[in-house]
XYZ file of C-alpha atoms in Angstrom:
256
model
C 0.000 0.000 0.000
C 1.283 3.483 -0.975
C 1.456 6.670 1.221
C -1.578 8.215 0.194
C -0.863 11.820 -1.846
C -1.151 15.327 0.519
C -1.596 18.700 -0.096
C -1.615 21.257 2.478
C -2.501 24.770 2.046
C -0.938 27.374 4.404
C -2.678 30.353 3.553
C -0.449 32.273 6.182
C -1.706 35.960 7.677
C -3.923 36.613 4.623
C -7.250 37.168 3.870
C -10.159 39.206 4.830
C -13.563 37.778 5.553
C -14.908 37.788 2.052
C -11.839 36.600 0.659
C -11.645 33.782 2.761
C -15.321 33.008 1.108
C -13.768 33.212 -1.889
C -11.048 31.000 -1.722
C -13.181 28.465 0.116
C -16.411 28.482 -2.707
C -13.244 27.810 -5.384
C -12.178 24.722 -3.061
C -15.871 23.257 -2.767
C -16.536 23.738 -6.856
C -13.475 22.062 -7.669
C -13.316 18.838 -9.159
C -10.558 16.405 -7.513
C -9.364 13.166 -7.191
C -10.854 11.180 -4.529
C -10.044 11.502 -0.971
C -8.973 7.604 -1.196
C -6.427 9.554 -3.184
C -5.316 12.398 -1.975
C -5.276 14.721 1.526
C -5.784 17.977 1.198
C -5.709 20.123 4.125
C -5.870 23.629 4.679
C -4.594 26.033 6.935
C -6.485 29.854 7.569
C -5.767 32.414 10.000
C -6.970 31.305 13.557
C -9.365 33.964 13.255
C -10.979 32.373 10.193
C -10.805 28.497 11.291
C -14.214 28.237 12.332
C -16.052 30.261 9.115
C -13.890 27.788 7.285
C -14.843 25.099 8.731
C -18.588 26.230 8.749
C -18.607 26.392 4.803
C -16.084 23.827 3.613
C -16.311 20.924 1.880
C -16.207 17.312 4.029
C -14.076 15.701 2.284
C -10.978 18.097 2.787
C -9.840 19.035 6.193
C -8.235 21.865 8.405
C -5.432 22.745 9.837
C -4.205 25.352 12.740
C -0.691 27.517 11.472
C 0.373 27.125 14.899
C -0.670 26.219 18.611
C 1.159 26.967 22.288
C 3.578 24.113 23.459
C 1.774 23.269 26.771
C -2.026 23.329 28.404
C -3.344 27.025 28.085
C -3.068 29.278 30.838
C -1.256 32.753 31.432
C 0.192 32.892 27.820
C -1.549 35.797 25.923
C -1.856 35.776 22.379
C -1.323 31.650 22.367
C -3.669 28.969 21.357
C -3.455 26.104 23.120
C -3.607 22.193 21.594
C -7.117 21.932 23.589
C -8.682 24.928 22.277
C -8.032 23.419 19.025
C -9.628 19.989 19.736
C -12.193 21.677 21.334
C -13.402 23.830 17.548
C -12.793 20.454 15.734
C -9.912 21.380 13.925
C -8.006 18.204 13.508
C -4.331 19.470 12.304
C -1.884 21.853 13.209
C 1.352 23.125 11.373
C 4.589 23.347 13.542
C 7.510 23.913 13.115
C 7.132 26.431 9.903
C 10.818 28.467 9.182
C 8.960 31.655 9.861
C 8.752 30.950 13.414
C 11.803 29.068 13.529
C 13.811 32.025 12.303
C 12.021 35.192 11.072
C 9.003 35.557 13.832
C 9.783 33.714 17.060
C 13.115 31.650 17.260
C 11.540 28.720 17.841
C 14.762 26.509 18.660
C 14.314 23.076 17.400
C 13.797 21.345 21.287
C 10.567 23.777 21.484
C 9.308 22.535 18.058
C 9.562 19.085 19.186
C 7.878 19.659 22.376
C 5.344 21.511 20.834
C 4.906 18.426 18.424
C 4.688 16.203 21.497
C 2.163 18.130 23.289
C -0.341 18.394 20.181
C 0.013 14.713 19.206
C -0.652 13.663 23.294
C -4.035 16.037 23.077
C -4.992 14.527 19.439
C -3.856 16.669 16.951
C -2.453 15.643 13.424
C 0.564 17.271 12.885
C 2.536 18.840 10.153
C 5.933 19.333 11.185
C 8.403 21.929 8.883
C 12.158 20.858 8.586
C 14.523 23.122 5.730
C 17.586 24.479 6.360
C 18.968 28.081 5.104
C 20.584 29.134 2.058
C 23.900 29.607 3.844
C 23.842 25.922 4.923
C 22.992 24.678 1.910
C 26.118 26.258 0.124
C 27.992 24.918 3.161
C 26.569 21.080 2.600
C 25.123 21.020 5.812
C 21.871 20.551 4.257
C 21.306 16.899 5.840
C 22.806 17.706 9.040
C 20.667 21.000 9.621
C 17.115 18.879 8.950
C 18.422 15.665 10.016
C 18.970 17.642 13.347
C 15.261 19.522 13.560
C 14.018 15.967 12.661
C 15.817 14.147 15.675
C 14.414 17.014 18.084
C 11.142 15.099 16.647
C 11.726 11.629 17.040
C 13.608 11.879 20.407
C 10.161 13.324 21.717
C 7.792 11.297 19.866
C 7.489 7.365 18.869
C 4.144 6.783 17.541
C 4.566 8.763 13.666
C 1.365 7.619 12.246
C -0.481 11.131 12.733
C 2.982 13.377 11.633
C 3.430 14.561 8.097
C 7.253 15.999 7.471
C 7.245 18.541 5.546
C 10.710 19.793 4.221
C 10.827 23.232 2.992
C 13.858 24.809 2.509
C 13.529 28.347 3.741
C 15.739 30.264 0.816
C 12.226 28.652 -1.472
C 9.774 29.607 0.864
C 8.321 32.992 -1.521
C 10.967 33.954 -3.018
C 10.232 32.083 -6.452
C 13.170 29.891 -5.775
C 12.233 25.977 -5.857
C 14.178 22.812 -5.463
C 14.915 21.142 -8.151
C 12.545 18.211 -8.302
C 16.679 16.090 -8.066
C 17.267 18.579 -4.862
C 13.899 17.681 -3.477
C 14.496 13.832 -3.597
C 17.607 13.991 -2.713
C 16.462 15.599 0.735
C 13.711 12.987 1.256
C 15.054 10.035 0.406
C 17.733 11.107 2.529
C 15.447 12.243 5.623
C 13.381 8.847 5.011
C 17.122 6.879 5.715
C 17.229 9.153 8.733
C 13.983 7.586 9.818
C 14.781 4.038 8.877
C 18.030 4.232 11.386
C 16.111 6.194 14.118
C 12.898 5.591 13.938
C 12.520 2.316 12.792
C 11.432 0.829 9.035
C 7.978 1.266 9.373
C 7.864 4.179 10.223
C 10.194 5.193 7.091
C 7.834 3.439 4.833
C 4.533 4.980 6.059
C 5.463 8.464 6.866
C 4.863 10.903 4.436
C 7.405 13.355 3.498
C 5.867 16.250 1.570
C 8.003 19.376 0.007
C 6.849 22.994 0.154
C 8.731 26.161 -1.520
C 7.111 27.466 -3.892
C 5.468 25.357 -5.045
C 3.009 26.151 -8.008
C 0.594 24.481 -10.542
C 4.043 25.020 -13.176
C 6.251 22.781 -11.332
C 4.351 20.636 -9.147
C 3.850 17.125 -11.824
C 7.702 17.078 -11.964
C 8.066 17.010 -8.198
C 5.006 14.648 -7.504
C 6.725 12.466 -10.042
C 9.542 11.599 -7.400
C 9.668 8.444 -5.445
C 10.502 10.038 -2.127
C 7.637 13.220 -2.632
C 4.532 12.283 -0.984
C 3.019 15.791 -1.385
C 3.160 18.843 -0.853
C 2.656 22.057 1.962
C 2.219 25.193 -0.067
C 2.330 28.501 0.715
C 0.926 31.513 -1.578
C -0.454 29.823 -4.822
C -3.034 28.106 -1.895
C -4.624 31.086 -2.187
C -5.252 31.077 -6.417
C -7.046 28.673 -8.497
C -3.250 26.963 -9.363
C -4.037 25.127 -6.394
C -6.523 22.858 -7.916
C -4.293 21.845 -10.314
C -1.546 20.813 -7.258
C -3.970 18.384 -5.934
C -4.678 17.286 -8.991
C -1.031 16.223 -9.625
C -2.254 13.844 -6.907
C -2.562 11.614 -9.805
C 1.118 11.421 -11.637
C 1.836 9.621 -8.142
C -1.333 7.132 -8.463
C -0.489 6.434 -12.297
C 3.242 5.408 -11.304
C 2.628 3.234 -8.566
């Protein structure tokens, strides 16, 4: 049995109340392969998860862009795991390199924690790994995610509700993409990470999806590779190209 296809949409801090309307009456009049198929998941502003939810379709799902590392409390501006569980909202995104590096500092230990703590309330997760330009020209490319991945595993030994999703952050909006080669490469490598830490299974069922930009021009050539179970993508969520990335849902089922 494969690793069924995903597709996450991480619409990020955009949108206004009619746009959101917008984006989600494109979603339900879309025609797409079958959720046997394919998961596709999306990801609003926390201030928009429960009109989203309201008005869109069953067979896709929702996820959180974020949520606190512990039980709520004294922590203002955080949502908490439970508050999350207690809209419905099955899946939360941690991890993402804008609150690694560019927001927050998120240090790797935190992310992992945080992954803990939404997996022990009943979350899905989909947890970000990438690693920098800088490291990248400096081959430390394995070594960087291979390290944000063990923060991960060292926490967490059940997998089976944890998508990885590697997106290196000198792709993430800047028009940049891996080469579908570069994108592999990463995966296949991050899935022999698993094998040796986590166990086999867990390398053969855990899906490993990529995300910088990503678009409806280059996402068949990337869905083509073995090791690319998907995909977590950022701004062309938001357009009508994003119909056509769950649609390349299918190069995967055709070459199985």
């Amino acid at each position: 049995m494969g690793r069924k296809f995903f597709v996450g949409g991480n619409w990020k801090c955009n949108g206004t109340t009619d746009e959101v309307k917008k984006i989600v009456s494109m979603l339900n009049e879309a025609e797409v392969p079958s959720e046997d198929d394919v998961d596709v998941v999306v990801s609003p502003p926390f201030v928009f998860l429960p009109i989203v939810k309201s008005l869109l379709r069953p067979d896709f799902s929702i996820a959180a862009q974020n949520c606190w590392v512990r039980k709520g409390g004294a922590f203002t501006g955080e949502v908490s795991a439970e508050m999350l569980v207690n809209l419905g909202i099955p899946w939360v995104i941690l991890g993402h390199s804008e609150r690694r590096r560019l927001l927050l500092n998120e240090s790797k230990e935190f992310v992992g924690d945080k992954v803990a703590y939404a997996l022990s309330q009943g979350l899905k997760v989909i947890a970000c790994v990438g690693e920098t330009l800088e490291q990248r020209e400096s081959g430390s490319t394995m070594a960087v995610v291979a390290a944000q991945t063990e923060a991960i595993a060292d926490r967490v030994l059940n997998w089976s509700n944890i998508v990885l999703a590697y997106e290196p952050v000198w792709a993430i909006g800047t028009g940049k993409v891996a080469t579908p080669a570069q994108a592999q490469e990463v995966h296949s490598e991050l899935r022999k990470w698993l094998h040796e830490n986590a166990g086999a299974e867990v390398a053969a069922t855990t899906r490993i999806v990529y995300g910088g930009s990503v678009n409806g021009a280059n996402c068949k050539e990337l869905a083509a590779k073995p090791d690319v179970d998907g995909f977590l993508v950022g701004g062309a969520s938001l357009k009508p190209e994003f119909i056509d990335i769950i649609k390349s849902s299918t190069i995967k089922k055709s070459s199985l």
